[in-house]
Tab-separated table of C-alpha atoms and ligand atoms in Angstrom:
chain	number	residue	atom	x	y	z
A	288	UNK	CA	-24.354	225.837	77.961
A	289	UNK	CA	-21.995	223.361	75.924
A	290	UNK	CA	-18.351	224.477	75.558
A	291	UNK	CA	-16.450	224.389	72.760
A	292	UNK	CA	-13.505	222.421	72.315
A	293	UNK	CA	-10.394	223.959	72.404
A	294	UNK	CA	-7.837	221.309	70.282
A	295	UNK	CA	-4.374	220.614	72.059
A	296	UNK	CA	-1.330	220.205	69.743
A	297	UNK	CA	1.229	219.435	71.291
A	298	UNK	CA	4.811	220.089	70.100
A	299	UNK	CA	7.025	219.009	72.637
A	300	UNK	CA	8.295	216.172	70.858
A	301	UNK	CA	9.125	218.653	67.835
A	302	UNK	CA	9.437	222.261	68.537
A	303	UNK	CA	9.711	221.211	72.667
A	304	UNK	CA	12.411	219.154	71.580
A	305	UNK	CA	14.467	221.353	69.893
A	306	UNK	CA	15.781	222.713	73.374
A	307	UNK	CA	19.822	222.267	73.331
A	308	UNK	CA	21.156	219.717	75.036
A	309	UNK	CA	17.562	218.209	75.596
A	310	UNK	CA	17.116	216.073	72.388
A	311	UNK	CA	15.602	212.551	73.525
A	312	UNK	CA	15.805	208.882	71.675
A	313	UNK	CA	13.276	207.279	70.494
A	314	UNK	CA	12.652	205.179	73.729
A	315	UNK	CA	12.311	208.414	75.337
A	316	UNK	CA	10.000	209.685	72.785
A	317	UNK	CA	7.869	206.616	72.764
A	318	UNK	CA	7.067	206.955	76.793
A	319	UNK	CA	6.410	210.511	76.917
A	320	UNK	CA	3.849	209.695	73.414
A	321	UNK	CA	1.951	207.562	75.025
A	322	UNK	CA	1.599	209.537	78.025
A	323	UNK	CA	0.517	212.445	75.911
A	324	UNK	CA	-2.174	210.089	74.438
A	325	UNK	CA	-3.164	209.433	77.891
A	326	UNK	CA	-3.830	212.733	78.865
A	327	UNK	CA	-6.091	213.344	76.118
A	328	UNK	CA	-4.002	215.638	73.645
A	329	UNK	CA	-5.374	216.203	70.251
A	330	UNK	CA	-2.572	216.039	68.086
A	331	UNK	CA	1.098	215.014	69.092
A	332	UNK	CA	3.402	215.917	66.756
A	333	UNK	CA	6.336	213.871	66.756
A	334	UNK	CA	9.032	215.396	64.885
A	335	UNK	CA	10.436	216.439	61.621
A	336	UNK	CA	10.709	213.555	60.030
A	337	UNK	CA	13.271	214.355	56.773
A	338	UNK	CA	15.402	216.377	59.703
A	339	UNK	CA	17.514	213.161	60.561
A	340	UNK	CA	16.861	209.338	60.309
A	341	UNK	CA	16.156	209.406	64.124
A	342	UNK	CA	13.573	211.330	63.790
A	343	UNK	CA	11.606	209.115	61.125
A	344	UNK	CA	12.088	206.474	63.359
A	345	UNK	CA	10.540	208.010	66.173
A	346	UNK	CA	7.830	209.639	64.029
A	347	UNK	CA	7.299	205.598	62.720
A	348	UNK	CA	7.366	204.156	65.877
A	349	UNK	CA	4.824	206.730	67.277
A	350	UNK	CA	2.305	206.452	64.597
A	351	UNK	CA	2.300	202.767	65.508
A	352	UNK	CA	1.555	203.027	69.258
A	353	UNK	CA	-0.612	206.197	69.504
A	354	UNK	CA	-4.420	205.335	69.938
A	355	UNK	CA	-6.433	208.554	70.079
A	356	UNK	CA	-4.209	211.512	69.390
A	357	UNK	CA	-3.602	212.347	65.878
A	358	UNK	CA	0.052	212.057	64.712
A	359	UNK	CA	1.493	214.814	62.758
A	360	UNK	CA	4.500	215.524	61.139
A	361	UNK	CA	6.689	218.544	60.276
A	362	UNK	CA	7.686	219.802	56.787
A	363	UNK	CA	8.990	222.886	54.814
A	364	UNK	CA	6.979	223.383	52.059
A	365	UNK	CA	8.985	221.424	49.861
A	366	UNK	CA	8.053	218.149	47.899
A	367	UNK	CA	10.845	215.570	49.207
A	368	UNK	CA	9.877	216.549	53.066
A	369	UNK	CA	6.145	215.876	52.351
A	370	UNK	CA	7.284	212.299	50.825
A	371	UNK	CA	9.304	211.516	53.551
A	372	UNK	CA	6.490	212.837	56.288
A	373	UNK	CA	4.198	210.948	54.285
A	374	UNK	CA	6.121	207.570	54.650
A	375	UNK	CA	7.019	208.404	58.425
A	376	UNK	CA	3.144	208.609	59.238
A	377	UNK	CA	2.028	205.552	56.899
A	378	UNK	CA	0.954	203.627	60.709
A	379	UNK	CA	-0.769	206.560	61.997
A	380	UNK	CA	-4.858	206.057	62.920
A	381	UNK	CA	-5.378	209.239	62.493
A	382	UNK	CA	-1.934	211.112	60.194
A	383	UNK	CA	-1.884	214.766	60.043
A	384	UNK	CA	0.929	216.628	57.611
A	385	UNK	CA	2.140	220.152	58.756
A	386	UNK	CA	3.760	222.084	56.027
A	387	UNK	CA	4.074	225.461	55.640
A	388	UNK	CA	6.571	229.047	54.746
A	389	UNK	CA	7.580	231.850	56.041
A	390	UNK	CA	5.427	234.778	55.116
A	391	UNK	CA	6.608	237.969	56.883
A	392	UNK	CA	8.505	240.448	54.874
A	393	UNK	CA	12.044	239.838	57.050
A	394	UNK	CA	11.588	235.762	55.724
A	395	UNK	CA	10.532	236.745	52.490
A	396	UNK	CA	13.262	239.168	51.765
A	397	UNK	CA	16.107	237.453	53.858
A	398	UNK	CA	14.953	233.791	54.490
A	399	UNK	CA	13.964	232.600	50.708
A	400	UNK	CA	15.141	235.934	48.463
A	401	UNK	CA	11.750	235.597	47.009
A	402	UNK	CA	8.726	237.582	46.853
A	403	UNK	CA	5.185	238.013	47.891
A	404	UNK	CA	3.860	235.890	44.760
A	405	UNK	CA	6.415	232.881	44.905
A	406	UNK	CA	5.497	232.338	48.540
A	407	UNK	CA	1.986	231.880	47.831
A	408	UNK	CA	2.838	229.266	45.345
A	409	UNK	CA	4.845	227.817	47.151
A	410	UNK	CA	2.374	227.119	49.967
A	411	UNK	CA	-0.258	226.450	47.193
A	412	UNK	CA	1.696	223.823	45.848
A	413	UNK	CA	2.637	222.550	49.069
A	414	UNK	CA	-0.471	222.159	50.530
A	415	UNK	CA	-2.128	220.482	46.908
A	416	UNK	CA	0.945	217.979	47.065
A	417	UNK	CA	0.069	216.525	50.554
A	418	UNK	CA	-3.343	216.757	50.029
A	419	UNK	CA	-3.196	214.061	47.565
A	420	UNK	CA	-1.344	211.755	50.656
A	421	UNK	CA	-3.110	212.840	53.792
A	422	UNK	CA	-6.846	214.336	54.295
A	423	UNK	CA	-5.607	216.398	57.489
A	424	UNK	CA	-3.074	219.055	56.372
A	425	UNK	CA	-2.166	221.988	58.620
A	426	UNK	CA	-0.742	224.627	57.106
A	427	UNK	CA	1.556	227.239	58.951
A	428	UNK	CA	2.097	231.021	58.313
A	429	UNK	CA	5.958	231.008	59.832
A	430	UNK	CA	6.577	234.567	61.442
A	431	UNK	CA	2.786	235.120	60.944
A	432	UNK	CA	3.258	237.037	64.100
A	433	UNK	CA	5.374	240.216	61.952
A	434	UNK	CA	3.304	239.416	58.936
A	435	UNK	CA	0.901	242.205	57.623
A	436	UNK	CA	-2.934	241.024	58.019
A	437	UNK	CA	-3.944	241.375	54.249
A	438	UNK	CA	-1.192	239.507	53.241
A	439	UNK	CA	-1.613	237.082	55.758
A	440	UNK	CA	-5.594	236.750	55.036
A	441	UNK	CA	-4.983	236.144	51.495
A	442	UNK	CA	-1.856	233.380	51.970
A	443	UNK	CA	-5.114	231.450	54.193
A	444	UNK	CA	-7.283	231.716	51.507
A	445	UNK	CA	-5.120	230.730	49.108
A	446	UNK	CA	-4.403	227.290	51.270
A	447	UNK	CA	-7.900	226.684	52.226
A	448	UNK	CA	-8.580	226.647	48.411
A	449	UNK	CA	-5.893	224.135	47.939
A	450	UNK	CA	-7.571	221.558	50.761
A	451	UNK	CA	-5.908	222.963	54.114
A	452	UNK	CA	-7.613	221.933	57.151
A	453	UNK	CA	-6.321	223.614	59.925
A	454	UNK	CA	-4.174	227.204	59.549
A	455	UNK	CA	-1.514	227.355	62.098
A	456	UNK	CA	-0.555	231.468	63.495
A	457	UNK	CA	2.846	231.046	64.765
A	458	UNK	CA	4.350	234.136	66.418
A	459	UNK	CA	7.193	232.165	65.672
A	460	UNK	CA	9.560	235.092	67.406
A	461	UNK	CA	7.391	236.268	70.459
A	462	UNK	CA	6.635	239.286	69.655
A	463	UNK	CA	3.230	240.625	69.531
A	464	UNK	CA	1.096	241.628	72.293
A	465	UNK	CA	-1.297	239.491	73.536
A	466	UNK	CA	-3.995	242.363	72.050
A	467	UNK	CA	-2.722	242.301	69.078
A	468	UNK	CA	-2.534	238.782	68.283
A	469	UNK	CA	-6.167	238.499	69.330
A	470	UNK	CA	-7.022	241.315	67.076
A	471	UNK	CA	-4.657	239.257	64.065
A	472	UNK	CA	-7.343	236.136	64.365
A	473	UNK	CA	-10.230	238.211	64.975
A	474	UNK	CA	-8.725	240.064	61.615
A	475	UNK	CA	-8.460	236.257	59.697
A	476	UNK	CA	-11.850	235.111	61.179
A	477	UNK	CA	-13.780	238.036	59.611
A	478	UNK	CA	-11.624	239.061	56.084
A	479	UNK	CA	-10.648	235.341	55.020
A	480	UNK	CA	-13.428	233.200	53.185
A	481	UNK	CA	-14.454	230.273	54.198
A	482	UNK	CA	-12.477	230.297	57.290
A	483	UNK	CA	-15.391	228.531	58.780
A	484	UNK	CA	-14.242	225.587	56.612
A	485	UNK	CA	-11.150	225.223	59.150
A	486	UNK	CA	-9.293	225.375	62.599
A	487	UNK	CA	-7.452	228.321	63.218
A	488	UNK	CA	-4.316	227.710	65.635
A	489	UNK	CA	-1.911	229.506	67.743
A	490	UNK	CA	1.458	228.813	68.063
A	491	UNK	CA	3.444	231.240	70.564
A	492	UNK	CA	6.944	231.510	71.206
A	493	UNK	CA	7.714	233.253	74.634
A	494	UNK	CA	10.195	235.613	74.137
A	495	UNK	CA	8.699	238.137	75.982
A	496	UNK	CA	7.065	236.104	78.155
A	497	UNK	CA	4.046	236.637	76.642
A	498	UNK	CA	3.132	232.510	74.752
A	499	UNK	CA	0.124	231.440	77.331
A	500	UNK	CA	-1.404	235.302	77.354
A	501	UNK	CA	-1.221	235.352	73.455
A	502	UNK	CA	-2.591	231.926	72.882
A	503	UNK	CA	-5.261	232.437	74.759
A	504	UNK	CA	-6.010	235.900	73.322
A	505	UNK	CA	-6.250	233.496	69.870
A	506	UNK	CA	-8.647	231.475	71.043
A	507	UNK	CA	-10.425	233.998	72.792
A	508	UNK	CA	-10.785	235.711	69.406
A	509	UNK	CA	-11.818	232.499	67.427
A	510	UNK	CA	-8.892	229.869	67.172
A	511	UNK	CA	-9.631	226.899	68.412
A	512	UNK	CA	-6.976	225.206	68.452
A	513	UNK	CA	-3.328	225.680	71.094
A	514	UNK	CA	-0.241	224.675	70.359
A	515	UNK	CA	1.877	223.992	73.417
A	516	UNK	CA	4.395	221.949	74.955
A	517	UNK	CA	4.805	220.193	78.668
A	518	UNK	CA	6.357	222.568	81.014
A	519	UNK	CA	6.873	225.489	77.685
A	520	UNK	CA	9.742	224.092	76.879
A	521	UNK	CA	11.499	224.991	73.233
A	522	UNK	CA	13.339	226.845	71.433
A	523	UNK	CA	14.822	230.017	72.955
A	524	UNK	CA	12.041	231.236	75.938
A	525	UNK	CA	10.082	227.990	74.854
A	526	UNK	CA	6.478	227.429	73.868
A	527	UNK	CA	3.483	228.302	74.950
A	528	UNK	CA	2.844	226.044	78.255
A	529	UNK	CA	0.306	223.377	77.957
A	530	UNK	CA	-0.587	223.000	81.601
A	531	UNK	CA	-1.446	227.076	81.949
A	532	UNK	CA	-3.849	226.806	78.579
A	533	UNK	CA	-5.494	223.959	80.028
A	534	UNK	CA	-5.826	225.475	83.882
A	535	UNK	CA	-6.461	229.394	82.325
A	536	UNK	CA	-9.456	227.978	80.408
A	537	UNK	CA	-10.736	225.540	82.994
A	538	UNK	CA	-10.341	228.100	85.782
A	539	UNK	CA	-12.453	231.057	83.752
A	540	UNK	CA	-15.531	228.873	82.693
A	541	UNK	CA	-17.575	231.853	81.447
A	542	UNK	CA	-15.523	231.935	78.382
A	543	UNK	CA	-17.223	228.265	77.163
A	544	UNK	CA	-13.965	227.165	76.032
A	545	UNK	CA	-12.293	223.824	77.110
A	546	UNK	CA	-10.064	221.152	76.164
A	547	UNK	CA	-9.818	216.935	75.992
A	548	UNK	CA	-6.817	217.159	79.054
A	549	UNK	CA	-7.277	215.057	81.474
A	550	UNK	CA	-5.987	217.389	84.341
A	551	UNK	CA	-4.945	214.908	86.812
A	552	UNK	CA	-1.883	213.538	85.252
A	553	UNK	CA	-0.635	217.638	84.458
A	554	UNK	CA	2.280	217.306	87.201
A	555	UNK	CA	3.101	213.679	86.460
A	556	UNK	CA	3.696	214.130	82.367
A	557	UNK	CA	5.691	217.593	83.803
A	558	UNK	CA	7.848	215.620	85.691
A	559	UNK	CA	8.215	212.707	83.425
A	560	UNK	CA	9.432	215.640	80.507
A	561	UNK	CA	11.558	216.686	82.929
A	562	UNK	CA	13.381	214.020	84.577
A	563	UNK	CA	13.715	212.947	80.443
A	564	UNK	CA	14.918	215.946	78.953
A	565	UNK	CA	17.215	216.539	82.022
A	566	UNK	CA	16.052	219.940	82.250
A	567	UNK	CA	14.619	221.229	85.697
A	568	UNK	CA	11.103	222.880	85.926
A	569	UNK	CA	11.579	226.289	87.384
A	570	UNK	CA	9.942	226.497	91.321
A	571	UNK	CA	8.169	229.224	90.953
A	572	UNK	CA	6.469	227.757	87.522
A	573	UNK	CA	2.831	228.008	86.858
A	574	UNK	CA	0.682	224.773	87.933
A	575	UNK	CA	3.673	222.199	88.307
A	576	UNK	CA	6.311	223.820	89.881
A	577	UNK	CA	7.685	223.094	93.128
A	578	UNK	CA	6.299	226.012	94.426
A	579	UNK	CA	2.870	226.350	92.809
A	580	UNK	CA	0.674	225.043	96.131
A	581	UNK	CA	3.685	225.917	98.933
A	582	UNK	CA	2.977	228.703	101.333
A	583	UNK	CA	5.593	229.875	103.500
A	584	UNK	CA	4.839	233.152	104.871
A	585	UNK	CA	2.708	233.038	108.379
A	586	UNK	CA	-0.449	235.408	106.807
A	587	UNK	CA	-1.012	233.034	103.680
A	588	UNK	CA	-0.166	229.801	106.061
A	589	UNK	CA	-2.819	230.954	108.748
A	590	UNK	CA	-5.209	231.466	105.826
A	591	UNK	CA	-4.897	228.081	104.083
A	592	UNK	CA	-5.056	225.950	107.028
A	593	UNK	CA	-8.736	227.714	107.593
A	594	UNK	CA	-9.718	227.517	103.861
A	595	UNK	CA	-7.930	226.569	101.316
A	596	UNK	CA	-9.095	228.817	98.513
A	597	UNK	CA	-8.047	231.575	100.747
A	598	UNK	CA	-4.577	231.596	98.693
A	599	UNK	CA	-5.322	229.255	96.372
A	600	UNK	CA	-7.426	229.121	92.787
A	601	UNK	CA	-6.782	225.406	92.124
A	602	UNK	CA	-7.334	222.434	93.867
A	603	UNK	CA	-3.705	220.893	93.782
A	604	UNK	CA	-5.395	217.247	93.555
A	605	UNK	CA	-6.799	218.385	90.276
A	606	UNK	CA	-3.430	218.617	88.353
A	607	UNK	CA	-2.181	215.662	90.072
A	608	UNK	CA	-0.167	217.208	93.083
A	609	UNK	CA	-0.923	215.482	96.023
A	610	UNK	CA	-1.578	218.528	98.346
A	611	UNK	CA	-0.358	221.400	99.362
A	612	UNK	CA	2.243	222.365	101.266
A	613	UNK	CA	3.386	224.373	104.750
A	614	UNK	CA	6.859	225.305	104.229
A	615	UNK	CA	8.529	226.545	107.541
A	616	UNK	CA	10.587	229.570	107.549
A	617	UNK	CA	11.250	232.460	109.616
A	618	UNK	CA	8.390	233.970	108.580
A	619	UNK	CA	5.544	231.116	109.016
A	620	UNK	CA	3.205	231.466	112.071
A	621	UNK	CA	2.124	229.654	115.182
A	622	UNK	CA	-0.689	228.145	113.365
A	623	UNK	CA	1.775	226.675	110.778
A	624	UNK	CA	3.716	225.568	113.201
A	625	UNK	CA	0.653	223.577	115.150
A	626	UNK	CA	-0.476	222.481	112.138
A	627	UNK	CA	2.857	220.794	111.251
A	628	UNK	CA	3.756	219.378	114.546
A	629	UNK	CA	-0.227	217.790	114.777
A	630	UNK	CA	1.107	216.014	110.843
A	631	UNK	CA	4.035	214.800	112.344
A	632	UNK	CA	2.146	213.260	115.742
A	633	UNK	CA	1.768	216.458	118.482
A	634	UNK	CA	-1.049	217.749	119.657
A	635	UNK	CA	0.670	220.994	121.351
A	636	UNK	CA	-1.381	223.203	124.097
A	637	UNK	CA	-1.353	227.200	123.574
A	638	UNK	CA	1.705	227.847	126.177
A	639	UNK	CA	4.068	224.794	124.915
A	640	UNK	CA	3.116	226.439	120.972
A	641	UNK	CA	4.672	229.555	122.755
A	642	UNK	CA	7.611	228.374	123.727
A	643	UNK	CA	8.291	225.723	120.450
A	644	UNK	CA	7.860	229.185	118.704
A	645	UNK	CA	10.326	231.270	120.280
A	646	UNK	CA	13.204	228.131	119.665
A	647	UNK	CA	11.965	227.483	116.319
A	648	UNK	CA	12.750	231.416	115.285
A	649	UNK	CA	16.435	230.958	116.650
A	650	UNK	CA	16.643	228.072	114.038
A	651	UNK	CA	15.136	229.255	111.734
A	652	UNK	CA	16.913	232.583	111.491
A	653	UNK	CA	19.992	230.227	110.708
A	654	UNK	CA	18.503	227.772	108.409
A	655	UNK	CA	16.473	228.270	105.326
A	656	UNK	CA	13.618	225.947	106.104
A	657	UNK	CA	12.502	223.830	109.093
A	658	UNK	CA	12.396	220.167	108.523
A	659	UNK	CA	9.855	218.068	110.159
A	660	UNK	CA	13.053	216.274	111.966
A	661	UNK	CA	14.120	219.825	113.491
A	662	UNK	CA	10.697	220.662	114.493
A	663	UNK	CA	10.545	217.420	116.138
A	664	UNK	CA	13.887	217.898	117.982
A	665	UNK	CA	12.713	221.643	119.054
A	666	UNK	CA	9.216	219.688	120.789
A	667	UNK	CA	11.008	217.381	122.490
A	668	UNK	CA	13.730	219.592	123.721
A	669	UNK	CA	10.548	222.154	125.281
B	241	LIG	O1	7.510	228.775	65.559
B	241	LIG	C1	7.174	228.404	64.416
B	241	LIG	O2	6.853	229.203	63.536
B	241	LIG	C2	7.198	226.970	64.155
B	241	LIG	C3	6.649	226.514	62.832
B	241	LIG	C4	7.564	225.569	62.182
B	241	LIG	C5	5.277	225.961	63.040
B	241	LIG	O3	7.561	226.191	65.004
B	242	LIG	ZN1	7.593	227.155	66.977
């Protein structure tokens, strides 16, 4: 049976970005875009461009070097940022505008002072204004999340009318359940006409931890389209992680959903974000972490040397880790231990693995982990 496509926006040059102390030149920017190209991303967006004349540069510079990926940029819904979007994107194959307004009662009350009307036509007359610029305009619902469904159903309508494309569902603060952000799409897909007409997207924040189970909740429930960043980096808790969306949906293959990503180059983009941004990927983080195919203790160790899949759902090879890994601690096994030594040169019989044992728990009692130099030291010394 044919999957559907899943779309991957990814933000992590815009929303990703806006991490303190992580904000990247244009150089930067430029190497991590064209790896994002190369991985097969839908849609990079590459900034904000009226936020700061850096940012229009890199958003310039993008647009010229992208091949496949749509470039899109960021804009209230205000005339003068759609101008300047308009001109940062004018080298873009394939340019994509994404304007939109807050439309939960907290932003319409506290952010603008307005009410429910002016929003509308204010997203109206956004949407109509870079229509007449761009074909591709994404329109998003900020704080959709909080916002009541009828409201929310009749703000899409209203910008499908006006030539939206694709309607972007941020839970821009984290908060809903992954339930009931399914059951907010499900709600769009089956009270808003001619949604068929366009993409619905999902944009999670992870304040509660809760971005990757929420997005794919969305798409679950109709979206088809993610919005995610390397390594869920981004404001606050971050984004919704683009290497989980990718391995959730490719792992679960009876839900027919999959994406463009070229898996294999997952853990080198992570890295490359990383090693850019200056901010560390946390060890114990889903797919490319420096934990995610290490086994330390001697019951999962004596497992994966048989098979594998014993302890693990994804072949590390796949997302571009090389293999994976015996860690040796205090409590790994004899059979880590032979199969360590045999990867380092000994073949060990039964009675010497005794003995190497009993010395390598001494050590490592004191030490955190056993390096291949110690374990070395240990077989020569028996
Ligand atoms: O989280 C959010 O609502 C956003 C919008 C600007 C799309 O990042
Ligand atoms: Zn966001």
């Amino acid at each position: 049976m044919q999957k559907d496509q899943v779309k991957i926006f990814d933000t992590t040059l815009r929303d990703g970005e806006q991490v303190p102390g992580c904000k990247l030149d244009t150089k930067n920017k430029l190497i991590i875009a064209e790896k994002l190209d190369e991985l097969g991303v839908d849609v990079i967006e590459a900034g904000f461009p009226i936020s700061s004349p850096g940012d229009f540069k890199s958003v310039v510079e993008i647009s010229k070097i992208v091949k496949k990926s749509s470039v899109c940029g960021l804009t209230r819904a205000v005339k003068k940022d759609i101008d300047v979007a308009v001109n940062s994107l004018k080298y873009a194959k394939y340019p994509r505008i994404h304007t939109g307004i807050g439309t939960s009662e907290t932003h319409i009350k506290y952010k603008f002072n307005s009410n429910k009307e002016k929003i509308i036509e204010r997203a109206v007359d956004a949407v109509t204004y870079a229509k007449k610029f761009i074909n591709d305009i994404e329109f998003y619902a900020e704080d959709a999340g909080r916002t009541d469904n009828d409201f929310l159903a009749l703000v899409c309508e209203k910008v499908i009318k006006a030539g939206a494309t694709v309607l972007n569902i941020p839970d821009t603060t984290g908060y809903c359940l992954p339930s009931e952000y399914g059951e907010k799409i499900k709600y769009l897909m089956e009270n808003v006409n001619s949604i068929e007409k366009v993409t619905i997207s999902c944009h999670c924040h992870n304040d509660l931890g809760l971005a990757t189970a929420n997005s794919i909740s969305g798409v679950i429930n109709g979206a088809r389209q993610i919005e995610c960043t390397i390594n869920g980096i981004g404001e606050r808790a971050g984004n919704t992680s683009l290497e989980e969306v990718v391995m959730i949906l490719r792992q679960h293959p009876y839900l027919n959903l999959d994406t463009n990503i070229n898996s294999k180059y997952l853990y080198p983009i992570s890295q490359l974000v990383s090693e850019s941004m200056g901010m560390i990927v946390q060890p114990n983080k889903a797919i490319v972490g420096a934990n995610a195919f290490a086994h330390s203790s001697g019951i999962h160790q004596d497992g994966v040397i048989k098979k594998r899949e014993t302890y693990e759902i994804i072949d590390p090879k796949d997302v571009g880790v090389d293999k994976s890994s015996i860690i040796l601690t205090a409590r790994s096994g004899r059979a880590a231990i032979a199969y360590r030594a045999k990867n380092i040169g000994y073949e060990i019989t039964k009675l010497e693995l005794d003995k190497v044992y009993d010395e390598f728990l001494k050590l490592a009692d004191q030490k955190k982990e056993i390096t291949d130099e110690d374990l070395s030291l240990i077989i020569k010394k028996i």
